[in-house]
Amino acid sequence: GKAGYDWFMLKEIDEQPQAVADTLLGRLGNRGEIVLDEVRISDEDLRGITKIFVIACGTAYHAGLIAKYAIEHWTRIPVEVELASEFRYRDPVLDRSTLVVVISQSGETMDTLMALRHAKEQQARVLAICNANGSTIPRESDAVLYTRAGPEVAVASTKGFLTQVVACYLVGLFLAQVRGLKYEDEVAAVVAELRKLPDQVREVLAGMDEVRELGRSLATESTLLFLGRHVGYPVALEGALKLKELAYIHAEGFAAGELKHGSIALIGDGTPVVVIAPSPHGRESLHGKVVSNIQEVRARGARTIVIAEEGDDDVLPYADHVIRVPRTPTLLAPVVTTVPLQILACEIADTRGLDVDMPRNLAKSVTVE
Ligand code: F6R
């Protein structure tokens, strides 16, 4: 049951610290190494990989977009991320030295399954990141990394997504470790940061009353825009998707750098714009760019809602609302920055009197095309 929660979604959002801990359980070694015994692809084959495709649908695709930033940085292997429904109907270039990572919470999504078969026909190795034990996608893959999020009942994916992102980090770090490349030293450092994530998600959840209040104040809006750069860009897409599917409000996520190429025309007086600010301790230029984007949209009338790291005061002059998240390395930030967006969408939908767990026109697992 819902264990006292109004919605399964709220329960599942609250389960995220435990879910992330379970994804990591037994996979981080004492010496800061990654232990993925279940990835039964030989070290030799893993060393021979020249290209990675990450394939998924919907929210899982957003996890894949985040994976690209992390895996390319840690392994120097080129990564392409593609929607399963596009990949399966074109003629992608892949062979024995290609690793295809398919991501699916349910393990039954038809487009993802068909993309997997398409990849296998061309001799690619397929690694599934999946939540549902023994489902079709892991059964047909060469190897599977289970996310162990537990059953996800609400149609909108929350803990499913967060654990997919964490599983992608594990895959990237594992590949870096096996291949002994340039970023090997970084593996142990990132592992130490991964261990902190469950508590950091807990910390974000503890401060959510203000976000709920903010959500109530946004319930009558007709459009919300989400902006981010780098890994903040997929987070913006995910925030917009959650809002569309739950609250039936028009929402769009943008790469902040694309604003001036058209979308900035959407911004008028009072348009709510949610901005995911990167850590000021990461690449300085990235943080500075996002701060100027906040300033730009504010100057055109936007009501700015900024998700920013604890202590980041640079955003204060241009933020109408600040939502704080703990300090993480830039690449790991989506695990904390996504959480307020889930709560925001949930609260807006609830205020609008909608069924948060069962949005109209949607099914939990899309086994048809
Ligand atoms: C959105 C959502 C969907 C799924 C998508 C893929 O909240 O849940 O976009 O992410 O249908 O589903 P899986 O991961 O089961 O393949």
mmCIF file of C-alpha atoms and ligand atoms in Angstrom:
data_model
loop_
_atom_site.group_PDB
_atom_site.id
_atom_site.type_symbol
_atom_site.label_atom_id
_atom_site.label_comp_id
_atom_site.label_asym_id
_atom_site.label_seq_id
_atom_site.Cartn_x
_atom_site.Cartn_y
_atom_site.Cartn_z
ATOM 1 C CA GLY A 1 0.000 0.000 0.000
ATOM 2 C CA LYS A 2 0.864 3.667 0.136
ATOM 3 C CA ALA A 3 2.088 3.428 3.737
ATOM 4 C CA GLY A 4 0.346 6.650 4.797
ATOM 5 C CA TYR A 5 1.378 8.670 1.740
ATOM 6 C CA ASP A 6 -1.235 10.390 -0.437
ATOM 7 C CA TRP A 7 0.450 9.022 -3.540
ATOM 8 C CA PHE A 8 2.717 6.154 -4.454
ATOM 9 C CA MET A 9 4.852 8.731 -6.198
ATOM 10 C CA LEU A 10 5.552 10.561 -2.914
ATOM 11 C CA LYS A 11 6.385 7.269 -1.247
ATOM 12 C CA GLU A 12 8.741 6.349 -4.070
ATOM 13 C CA ILE A 13 10.394 9.767 -3.996
ATOM 14 C CA ASP A 14 11.043 9.236 -0.281
ATOM 15 C CA GLU A 15 12.455 5.784 -0.940
ATOM 16 C CA GLN A 16 15.200 7.228 -3.113
ATOM 17 C CA PRO A 17 17.970 7.401 -0.481
ATOM 18 C CA GLN A 18 17.504 3.690 0.192
ATOM 19 C CA ALA A 19 17.115 2.872 -3.495
ATOM 20 C CA VAL A 20 20.381 4.634 -4.355
ATOM 21 C CA ALA A 21 22.109 2.850 -1.455
ATOM 22 C CA ASP A 22 20.800 -0.469 -2.792
ATOM 23 C CA THR A 23 22.086 0.276 -6.289
ATOM 24 C CA LEU A 24 25.535 0.837 -4.803
ATOM 25 C CA LEU A 25 25.403 -2.080 -2.358
ATOM 26 C CA GLY A 26 28.355 -4.451 -2.773
ATOM 27 C CA ARG A 27 29.497 -2.666 -5.913
ATOM 28 C CA LEU A 28 31.979 -0.296 -4.280
ATOM 29 C CA GLY A 29 35.115 -2.043 -3.075
ATOM 30 C CA ASN A 30 37.210 -1.227 -0.012
ATOM 31 C CA ARG A 31 40.042 0.138 -2.107
ATOM 32 C CA GLY A 32 37.749 2.485 -3.986
ATOM 33 C CA GLU A 33 37.304 0.094 -6.876
ATOM 34 C CA ILE A 34 34.112 -0.833 -8.701
ATOM 35 C CA VAL A 35 32.961 -4.439 -8.310
ATOM 36 C CA LEU A 36 30.552 -5.496 -11.031
ATOM 37 C CA ASP A 37 30.743 -9.279 -11.115
ATOM 38 C CA GLU A 38 27.434 -9.444 -12.945
ATOM 39 C CA VAL A 39 28.855 -7.740 -16.012
ATOM 40 C CA ARG A 40 29.829 -10.977 -17.653
ATOM 41 C CA ILE A 41 31.618 -9.467 -20.613
ATOM 42 C CA SER A 42 35.318 -10.381 -20.583
ATOM 43 C CA ASP A 43 37.889 -7.734 -19.661
ATOM 44 C CA GLU A 44 39.411 -8.308 -23.065
ATOM 45 C CA ASP A 45 36.149 -7.479 -24.801
ATOM 46 C CA LEU A 46 35.618 -4.485 -22.541
ATOM 47 C CA ARG A 47 39.082 -3.216 -23.436
ATOM 48 C CA GLY A 48 38.280 -3.595 -27.113
ATOM 49 C CA ILE A 49 35.210 -1.371 -27.058
ATOM 50 C CA THR A 50 35.549 1.534 -29.463
ATOM 51 C CA LYS A 51 32.086 3.010 -29.222
ATOM 52 C CA ILE A 52 29.094 2.991 -26.897
ATOM 53 C CA PHE A 53 25.439 3.480 -27.728
ATOM 54 C CA VAL A 54 23.034 4.193 -24.888
ATOM 55 C CA ILE A 55 19.455 3.448 -25.883
ATOM 56 C CA ALA A 56 16.219 4.038 -23.988
ATOM 57 C CA CYS A 57 12.828 5.782 -23.977
ATOM 58 C CA GLY A 58 11.391 8.647 -21.938
ATOM 59 C CA THR A 59 12.851 9.165 -18.506
ATOM 60 C CA ALA A 60 15.340 6.343 -19.024
ATOM 61 C CA TYR A 61 16.613 8.226 -22.085
ATOM 62 C CA HIS A 62 17.323 11.215 -19.861
ATOM 63 C CA ALA A 63 19.407 8.949 -17.623
ATOM 64 C CA GLY A 64 21.253 7.949 -20.808
ATOM 65 C CA LEU A 65 21.974 11.570 -21.675
ATOM 66 C CA ILE A 66 23.585 12.021 -18.269
ATOM 67 C CA ALA A 67 25.569 8.820 -18.822
ATOM 68 C CA LYS A 68 27.176 10.308 -21.925
ATOM 69 C CA TYR A 69 28.778 13.174 -20.000
ATOM 70 C CA ALA A 70 30.120 10.824 -17.340
ATOM 71 C CA ILE A 71 31.223 7.874 -19.486
ATOM 72 C CA GLU A 72 33.020 9.970 -22.091
ATOM 73 C CA HIS A 73 34.802 11.935 -19.389
ATOM 74 C CA TRP A 74 35.941 8.870 -17.454
ATOM 75 C CA THR A 75 36.701 6.485 -20.317
ATOM 76 C CA ARG A 76 37.361 8.627 -23.419
ATOM 77 C CA ILE A 77 35.143 6.213 -25.386
ATOM 78 C CA PRO A 78 32.710 8.024 -27.695
ATOM 79 C CA VAL A 79 29.118 7.646 -26.504
ATOM 80 C CA GLU A 80 25.985 8.189 -28.550
ATOM 81 C CA VAL A 81 22.633 8.378 -26.812
ATOM 82 C CA GLU A 82 19.555 7.610 -28.805
ATOM 83 C CA LEU A 83 15.838 7.119 -28.403
ATOM 84 C CA ALA A 84 15.016 3.460 -28.950
ATOM 85 C CA SER A 85 12.189 4.352 -31.328
ATOM 86 C CA GLU A 86 14.671 6.175 -33.571
ATOM 87 C CA PHE A 87 17.572 3.751 -33.311
ATOM 88 C CA ARG A 88 15.517 0.739 -34.329
ATOM 89 C CA TYR A 89 14.242 2.232 -37.552
ATOM 90 C CA ARG A 90 17.487 3.618 -38.914
ATOM 91 C CA ASP A 91 20.701 2.024 -39.986
ATOM 92 C CA PRO A 92 23.099 2.678 -37.105
ATOM 93 C CA VAL A 93 26.776 1.826 -37.510
ATOM 94 C CA LEU A 94 27.800 -0.785 -34.979
ATOM 95 C CA ASP A 95 29.801 -3.993 -34.781
ATOM 96 C CA ARG A 96 31.505 -6.417 -32.377
ATOM 97 C CA SER A 97 33.483 -3.628 -30.766
ATOM 98 C CA THR A 98 30.372 -1.600 -29.948
ATOM 99 C CA LEU A 99 28.855 -1.738 -26.473
ATOM 100 C CA VAL A 100 25.135 -1.067 -26.423
ATOM 101 C CA VAL A 101 23.740 -0.058 -23.043
ATOM 102 C CA VAL A 102 19.958 -0.325 -22.914
ATOM 103 C CA ILE A 103 18.197 1.312 -19.985
ATOM 104 C CA SER A 104 14.712 0.274 -18.919
ATOM 105 C CA GLN A 105 12.972 0.321 -15.564
ATOM 106 C CA SER A 106 10.308 -2.220 -16.572
ATOM 107 C CA GLY A 107 12.501 -4.294 -18.857
ATOM 108 C CA GLU A 108 9.509 -4.682 -21.160
ATOM 109 C CA THR A 109 9.435 -1.505 -23.268
ATOM 110 C CA MET A 110 8.819 -2.657 -26.826
ATOM 111 C CA ASP A 111 10.926 -0.066 -28.640
ATOM 112 C CA THR A 112 13.880 -0.665 -26.319
ATOM 113 C CA LEU A 113 13.571 -4.414 -26.738
ATOM 114 C CA MET A 114 13.482 -4.102 -30.522
ATOM 115 C CA ALA A 115 16.498 -1.788 -30.483
ATOM 116 C CA LEU A 116 18.338 -4.387 -28.379
ATOM 117 C CA ARG A 117 17.556 -7.125 -30.914
ATOM 118 C CA HIS A 118 18.650 -4.864 -33.735
ATOM 119 C CA ALA A 119 21.981 -4.302 -31.932
ATOM 120 C CA LYS A 120 22.499 -8.012 -31.270
ATOM 121 C CA GLU A 121 21.915 -8.873 -34.894
ATOM 122 C CA GLN A 122 24.910 -6.705 -35.649
ATOM 123 C CA GLN A 123 27.105 -8.531 -33.128
ATOM 124 C CA ALA A 124 27.237 -5.690 -30.602
ATOM 125 C CA ARG A 125 27.556 -6.538 -26.893
ATOM 126 C CA VAL A 126 24.466 -5.538 -24.984
ATOM 127 C CA LEU A 127 24.451 -4.509 -21.338
ATOM 128 C CA ALA A 128 21.051 -3.830 -19.766
ATOM 129 C CA ILE A 129 20.453 -1.447 -16.884
ATOM 130 C CA CYS A 130 17.127 -2.599 -15.578
ATOM 131 C CA ASN A 131 14.946 -2.621 -12.480
ATOM 132 C CA ALA A 132 12.459 -5.477 -12.992
ATOM 133 C CA ASN A 133 14.132 -8.800 -12.221
ATOM 134 C CA GLY A 134 13.925 -11.423 -14.918
ATOM 135 C CA SER A 135 12.075 -9.188 -17.373
ATOM 136 C CA THR A 136 12.514 -9.581 -21.125
ATOM 137 C CA ILE A 137 15.225 -6.990 -21.770
ATOM 138 C CA PRO A 138 17.754 -8.396 -19.267
ATOM 139 C CA ARG A 139 16.950 -11.942 -20.416
ATOM 140 C CA GLU A 140 17.949 -11.053 -23.963
ATOM 141 C CA SER A 141 21.042 -9.031 -23.039
ATOM 142 C CA ASP A 142 24.619 -10.292 -22.667
ATOM 143 C CA ALA A 143 24.803 -8.854 -19.176
ATOM 144 C CA VAL A 144 22.589 -6.957 -16.763
ATOM 145 C CA LEU A 145 23.138 -4.478 -14.005
ATOM 146 C CA TYR A 146 20.013 -4.393 -11.846
ATOM 147 C CA THR A 147 19.169 -1.061 -10.285
ATOM 148 C CA ARG A 148 17.406 -2.680 -7.271
ATOM 149 C CA ALA A 149 15.030 0.261 -6.802
ATOM 150 C CA GLY A 150 12.216 -2.048 -5.689
ATOM 151 C CA PRO A 151 8.773 -2.006 -7.322
ATOM 152 C CA GLU A 152 7.798 1.313 -8.865
ATOM 153 C CA VAL A 153 4.023 1.683 -8.869
ATOM 154 C CA ALA A 154 3.456 5.319 -9.824
ATOM 155 C CA VAL A 155 3.440 5.742 -13.595
ATOM 156 C CA ALA A 156 5.956 8.590 -13.404
ATOM 157 C CA SER A 157 9.417 7.222 -12.791
ATOM 158 C CA THR A 158 11.322 8.669 -9.822
ATOM 159 C CA LYS A 159 13.458 6.150 -7.933
ATOM 160 C CA GLY A 160 13.682 4.225 -11.190
ATOM 161 C CA PHE A 161 15.368 7.208 -12.804
ATOM 162 C CA LEU A 162 17.708 8.083 -9.944
ATOM 163 C CA THR A 163 18.985 4.529 -9.705
ATOM 164 C CA GLN A 164 19.457 4.335 -13.490
ATOM 165 C CA VAL A 165 21.689 7.393 -13.281
ATOM 166 C CA VAL A 166 23.716 5.810 -10.475
ATOM 167 C CA ALA A 167 23.991 2.533 -12.410
ATOM 168 C CA CYS A 168 25.311 4.493 -15.408
ATOM 169 C CA TYR A 169 28.023 6.006 -13.212
ATOM 170 C CA LEU A 170 29.000 2.504 -12.094
ATOM 171 C CA VAL A 171 29.250 1.336 -15.700
ATOM 172 C CA GLY A 172 31.386 4.330 -16.677
ATOM 173 C CA LEU A 173 33.740 3.959 -13.730
ATOM 174 C CA PHE A 174 33.972 0.207 -14.233
ATOM 175 C CA LEU A 175 34.976 0.676 -17.863
ATOM 176 C CA ALA A 176 37.567 3.272 -16.853
ATOM 177 C CA GLN A 177 38.956 0.832 -14.296
ATOM 178 C CA VAL A 178 39.096 -2.165 -16.638
ATOM 179 C CA ARG A 179 40.670 -0.145 -19.403
ATOM 180 C CA GLY A 180 43.155 1.561 -17.083
ATOM 181 C CA LEU A 181 42.860 4.843 -18.891
ATOM 182 C CA LYS A 182 43.745 8.361 -18.034
ATOM 183 C CA TYR A 183 41.030 8.837 -15.468
ATOM 184 C CA GLU A 184 41.775 5.755 -13.383
ATOM 185 C CA ASP A 185 42.939 7.804 -10.412
ATOM 186 C CA GLU A 186 39.675 9.575 -10.499
ATOM 187 C CA VAL A 187 37.721 6.347 -9.998
ATOM 188 C CA ALA A 188 38.591 6.059 -6.301
ATOM 189 C CA ALA A 189 37.827 9.742 -5.758
ATOM 190 C CA VAL A 190 34.438 9.447 -7.422
ATOM 191 C CA VAL A 191 33.658 6.282 -5.480
ATOM 192 C CA ALA A 192 34.090 8.243 -2.257
ATOM 193 C CA GLU A 193 31.579 10.765 -3.580
ATOM 194 C CA LEU A 194 29.141 8.053 -4.677
ATOM 195 C CA ARG A 195 29.045 6.740 -1.110
ATOM 196 C CA LYS A 196 27.726 10.110 0.066
ATOM 197 C CA LEU A 197 24.793 10.206 -2.349
ATOM 198 C CA PRO A 198 22.138 8.398 -0.248
ATOM 199 C CA ASP A 199 22.602 10.860 2.628
ATOM 200 C CA GLN A 200 22.687 13.790 0.246
ATOM 201 C CA VAL A 201 19.377 12.763 -1.310
ATOM 202 C CA ARG A 202 18.002 12.434 2.234
ATOM 203 C CA GLU A 203 19.197 15.954 2.941
ATOM 204 C CA VAL A 204 17.402 17.312 -0.140
ATOM 205 C CA LEU A 205 14.189 15.535 0.875
ATOM 206 C CA ALA A 206 14.349 17.066 4.350
ATOM 207 C CA GLY A 207 14.072 20.543 2.867
ATOM 208 C CA MET A 208 11.149 19.958 0.560
ATOM 209 C CA ASP A 209 8.354 21.827 2.394
ATOM 210 C CA GLU A 210 9.330 25.068 0.697
ATOM 211 C CA VAL A 211 9.348 23.368 -2.709
ATOM 212 C CA ARG A 212 5.840 22.090 -2.098
ATOM 213 C CA GLU A 213 4.710 25.569 -1.182
ATOM 214 C CA LEU A 214 6.329 26.884 -4.347
ATOM 215 C CA GLY A 215 4.566 24.128 -6.316
ATOM 216 C CA ARG A 216 1.193 25.276 -4.981
ATOM 217 C CA SER A 217 1.946 28.801 -6.178
ATOM 218 C CA LEU A 218 2.677 27.535 -9.702
ATOM 219 C CA ALA A 219 -0.429 25.398 -10.143
ATOM 220 C CA THR A 220 -2.289 27.872 -12.356
ATOM 221 C CA GLU A 221 0.586 28.566 -14.735
ATOM 222 C CA SER A 222 0.172 27.503 -18.356
ATOM 223 C CA THR A 223 3.881 27.133 -19.254
ATOM 224 C CA LEU A 224 7.046 26.362 -17.348
ATOM 225 C CA LEU A 225 10.510 26.385 -18.850
ATOM 226 C CA PHE A 226 13.512 24.453 -17.550
ATOM 227 C CA LEU A 227 17.105 25.402 -18.329
ATOM 228 C CA GLY A 228 20.397 23.671 -17.744
ATOM 229 C CA ARG A 229 23.853 23.114 -19.180
ATOM 230 C CA HIS A 230 26.061 20.019 -19.195
ATOM 231 C CA VAL A 231 24.400 17.351 -16.995
ATOM 232 C CA GLY A 232 21.920 20.025 -15.911
ATOM 233 C CA TYR A 233 20.455 19.899 -19.419
ATOM 234 C CA PRO A 234 19.070 16.330 -19.160
ATOM 235 C CA VAL A 235 17.838 17.251 -15.681
ATOM 236 C CA ALA A 236 15.934 20.151 -17.271
ATOM 237 C CA LEU A 237 14.405 17.738 -19.802
ATOM 238 C CA GLU A 238 13.423 15.381 -16.994
ATOM 239 C CA GLY A 239 11.864 18.192 -14.940
ATOM 240 C CA ALA A 240 9.798 19.244 -17.953
ATOM 241 C CA LEU A 241 8.687 15.678 -18.718
ATOM 242 C CA LYS A 242 7.540 15.114 -15.126
ATOM 243 C CA LEU A 243 5.493 18.290 -15.245
ATOM 244 C CA LYS A 244 3.867 17.487 -18.591
ATOM 245 C CA GLU A 245 2.906 13.968 -17.658
ATOM 246 C CA LEU A 246 1.628 14.738 -14.167
ATOM 247 C CA ALA A 247 0.199 18.257 -14.321
ATOM 248 C CA TYR A 248 -0.708 18.494 -18.038
ATOM 249 C CA ILE A 249 1.038 21.840 -18.185
ATOM 250 C CA HIS A 250 3.106 22.814 -21.171
ATOM 251 C CA ALA A 251 6.738 22.501 -20.177
ATOM 252 C CA GLU A 252 9.988 22.480 -22.089
ATOM 253 C CA GLY A 253 13.553 21.798 -21.145
ATOM 254 C CA PHE A 254 16.334 23.655 -22.937
ATOM 255 C CA ALA A 255 20.078 23.680 -23.095
ATOM 256 C CA ALA A 256 20.656 27.133 -21.648
ATOM 257 C CA GLY A 257 23.090 27.982 -24.434
ATOM 258 C CA GLU A 258 20.323 27.485 -27.006
ATOM 259 C CA LEU A 259 18.103 30.184 -25.513
ATOM 260 C CA LYS A 260 19.281 32.950 -27.772
ATOM 261 C CA HIS A 261 18.738 30.757 -30.827
ATOM 262 C CA GLY A 262 14.990 31.058 -30.534
ATOM 263 C CA SER A 263 13.418 29.955 -27.289
ATOM 264 C CA ILE A 264 14.107 33.140 -25.385
ATOM 265 C CA ALA A 265 11.190 34.639 -27.351
ATOM 266 C CA LEU A 266 8.873 32.504 -25.197
ATOM 267 C CA ILE A 267 9.806 34.404 -22.085
ATOM 268 C CA GLY A 268 7.442 37.153 -21.079
ATOM 269 C CA ASP A 269 6.364 38.892 -17.927
ATOM 270 C CA GLY A 270 6.161 36.378 -15.094
ATOM 271 C CA THR A 271 7.009 33.245 -17.139
ATOM 272 C CA PRO A 272 8.301 30.741 -14.599
ATOM 273 C CA VAL A 273 11.765 29.502 -15.537
ATOM 274 C CA VAL A 274 13.457 26.782 -13.511
ATOM 275 C CA VAL A 275 17.237 26.844 -13.821
ATOM 276 C CA ILE A 276 19.571 24.066 -12.734
ATOM 277 C CA ALA A 277 22.797 25.800 -11.696
ATOM 278 C CA PRO A 278 26.012 23.760 -11.740
ATOM 279 C CA SER A 279 28.377 23.643 -8.787
ATOM 280 C CA PRO A 280 30.528 26.772 -8.470
ATOM 281 C CA HIS A 281 33.335 24.376 -7.464
ATOM 282 C CA GLY A 282 33.230 22.579 -10.793
ATOM 283 C CA ARG A 283 34.199 24.187 -14.089
ATOM 284 C CA GLU A 284 34.063 27.876 -13.308
ATOM 285 C CA SER A 285 33.075 28.868 -16.833
ATOM 286 C CA LEU A 286 30.063 26.556 -16.732
ATOM 287 C CA HIS A 287 28.771 28.060 -13.517
ATOM 288 C CA GLY A 288 29.353 31.616 -14.758
ATOM 289 C CA LYS A 289 27.490 30.936 -17.990
ATOM 290 C CA VAL A 290 24.434 29.658 -16.175
ATOM 291 C CA VAL A 291 24.447 32.628 -13.824
ATOM 292 C CA SER A 292 24.382 34.931 -16.881
ATOM 293 C CA ASN A 293 21.528 32.906 -18.360
ATOM 294 C CA ILE A 294 19.522 33.432 -15.168
ATOM 295 C CA GLN A 295 20.268 37.122 -15.408
ATOM 296 C CA GLU A 296 19.200 37.198 -19.082
ATOM 297 C CA VAL A 297 15.823 35.541 -18.564
ATOM 298 C CA ARG A 298 15.167 37.617 -15.467
ATOM 299 C CA ALA A 299 15.813 40.788 -17.464
ATOM 300 C CA ARG A 300 13.054 39.667 -19.866
ATOM 301 C CA GLY A 301 10.536 39.270 -17.098
ATOM 302 C CA ALA A 302 10.944 35.640 -16.034
ATOM 303 C CA ARG A 303 10.132 34.501 -12.522
ATOM 304 C CA THR A 304 13.305 32.544 -11.802
ATOM 305 C CA ILE A 305 13.429 29.406 -9.699
ATOM 306 C CA VAL A 306 17.029 28.337 -9.246
ATOM 307 C CA ILE A 307 18.330 25.016 -8.024
ATOM 308 C CA ALA A 308 21.732 25.828 -6.614
ATOM 309 C CA GLU A 309 24.368 24.338 -4.409
ATOM 310 C CA GLU A 310 24.531 25.212 -0.722
ATOM 311 C CA GLY A 311 26.575 28.411 -0.388
ATOM 312 C CA ASP A 312 26.325 29.450 -4.041
ATOM 313 C CA ASP A 313 25.481 33.113 -3.517
ATOM 314 C CA ASP A 314 26.223 34.183 -7.095
ATOM 315 C CA VAL A 315 22.686 33.209 -8.086
ATOM 316 C CA LEU A 316 21.012 35.259 -5.355
ATOM 317 C CA PRO A 317 20.744 38.594 -7.183
ATOM 318 C CA TYR A 318 18.782 36.995 -10.044
ATOM 319 C CA ALA A 319 16.763 34.281 -8.310
ATOM 320 C CA ASP A 320 13.168 34.790 -7.201
ATOM 321 C CA HIS A 321 13.332 31.426 -5.443
ATOM 322 C CA VAL A 322 16.362 29.338 -4.538
ATOM 323 C CA ILE A 323 16.181 25.612 -3.894
ATOM 324 C CA ARG A 324 19.322 24.334 -2.183
ATOM 325 C CA VAL A 325 21.100 21.052 -2.849
ATOM 326 C CA PRO A 326 24.285 19.707 -1.214
ATOM 327 C CA ARG A 327 27.698 20.002 -2.830
ATOM 328 C CA THR A 328 28.561 17.193 -5.239
ATOM 329 C CA PRO A 329 31.033 16.822 -8.088
ATOM 330 C CA THR A 330 29.493 18.281 -11.273
ATOM 331 C CA LEU A 331 28.884 14.892 -12.919
ATOM 332 C CA LEU A 332 27.022 13.470 -9.915
ATOM 333 C CA ALA A 333 24.788 16.516 -9.380
ATOM 334 C CA PRO A 334 21.728 15.106 -11.236
ATOM 335 C CA VAL A 335 21.160 12.680 -8.342
ATOM 336 C CA VAL A 336 20.390 15.617 -6.070
ATOM 337 C CA THR A 337 19.072 18.255 -8.511
ATOM 338 C CA THR A 338 16.349 16.022 -9.986
ATOM 339 C CA VAL A 339 14.651 15.425 -6.640
ATOM 340 C CA PRO A 340 13.130 18.914 -6.166
ATOM 341 C CA LEU A 341 11.779 18.765 -9.733
ATOM 342 C CA GLN A 342 9.959 15.515 -8.946
ATOM 343 C CA ILE A 343 8.396 17.101 -5.855
ATOM 344 C CA LEU A 344 7.503 20.242 -7.766
ATOM 345 C CA ALA A 345 5.656 18.308 -10.499
ATOM 346 C CA CYS A 346 3.910 16.131 -7.934
ATOM 347 C CA GLU A 347 2.735 19.093 -5.881
ATOM 348 C CA ILE A 348 1.541 21.074 -8.906
ATOM 349 C CA ALA A 349 -0.464 18.086 -10.157
ATOM 350 C CA ASP A 350 -1.926 17.436 -6.714
ATOM 351 C CA THR A 351 -2.941 21.091 -6.335
ATOM 352 C CA ARG A 352 -4.667 20.866 -9.711
ATOM 353 C CA GLY A 353 -6.695 17.953 -8.354
ATOM 354 C CA LEU A 354 -5.167 15.369 -10.688
ATOM 355 C CA ASP A 355 -4.378 11.708 -10.163
ATOM 356 C CA VAL A 356 -0.642 11.863 -9.577
ATOM 357 C CA ASP A 357 -0.095 8.107 -9.753
ATOM 358 C CA MET A 358 -2.120 7.451 -12.881
ATOM 359 C CA PRO A 359 -1.836 10.338 -15.330
ATOM 360 C CA ARG A 360 -4.278 10.275 -18.237
ATOM 361 C CA ASN A 361 -3.304 8.435 -21.437
ATOM 362 C CA LEU A 362 -0.227 6.786 -19.901
ATOM 363 C CA ALA A 363 0.664 3.229 -18.938
ATOM 364 C CA LYS A 364 3.429 2.112 -16.598
ATOM 365 C CA SER A 365 4.977 -0.160 -19.123
ATOM 366 C CA VAL A 366 4.772 0.545 -22.832
ATOM 367 C CA THR A 367 4.713 -2.880 -24.452
ATOM 368 C CA VAL A 368 3.098 -1.635 -27.629
ATOM 369 C CA GLU A 369 4.536 0.691 -30.236
HETATM 370 C C1 F6R B 1 8.165 8.949 -17.340
HETATM 371 C C2 F6R B 1 8.279 7.523 -17.552
HETATM 372 C C3 F6R B 1 8.498 7.006 -18.934
HETATM 373 C C4 F6R B 1 9.437 5.789 -18.949
HETATM 374 C C5 F6R B 1 9.539 5.194 -20.361
HETATM 375 C C6 F6R B 1 10.517 4.040 -20.407
HETATM 376 O O1 F6R B 1 8.066 9.271 -15.990
HETATM 377 O O2 F6R B 1 8.205 6.769 -16.624
HETATM 378 O O3 F6R B 1 8.998 8.009 -19.776
HETATM 379 O O4 F6R B 1 10.687 6.194 -18.504
HETATM 380 O O5 F6R B 1 8.279 4.754 -20.769
HETATM 381 O O6 F6R B 1 10.138 3.005 -19.546
HETATM 382 P P1 F6R B 1 11.119 1.868 -19.115
HETATM 383 O O7 F6R B 1 12.209 2.492 -18.303
HETATM 384 O O8 F6R B 1 10.300 0.896 -18.326
HETATM 385 O O9 F6R B 1 11.682 1.258 -20.385
#
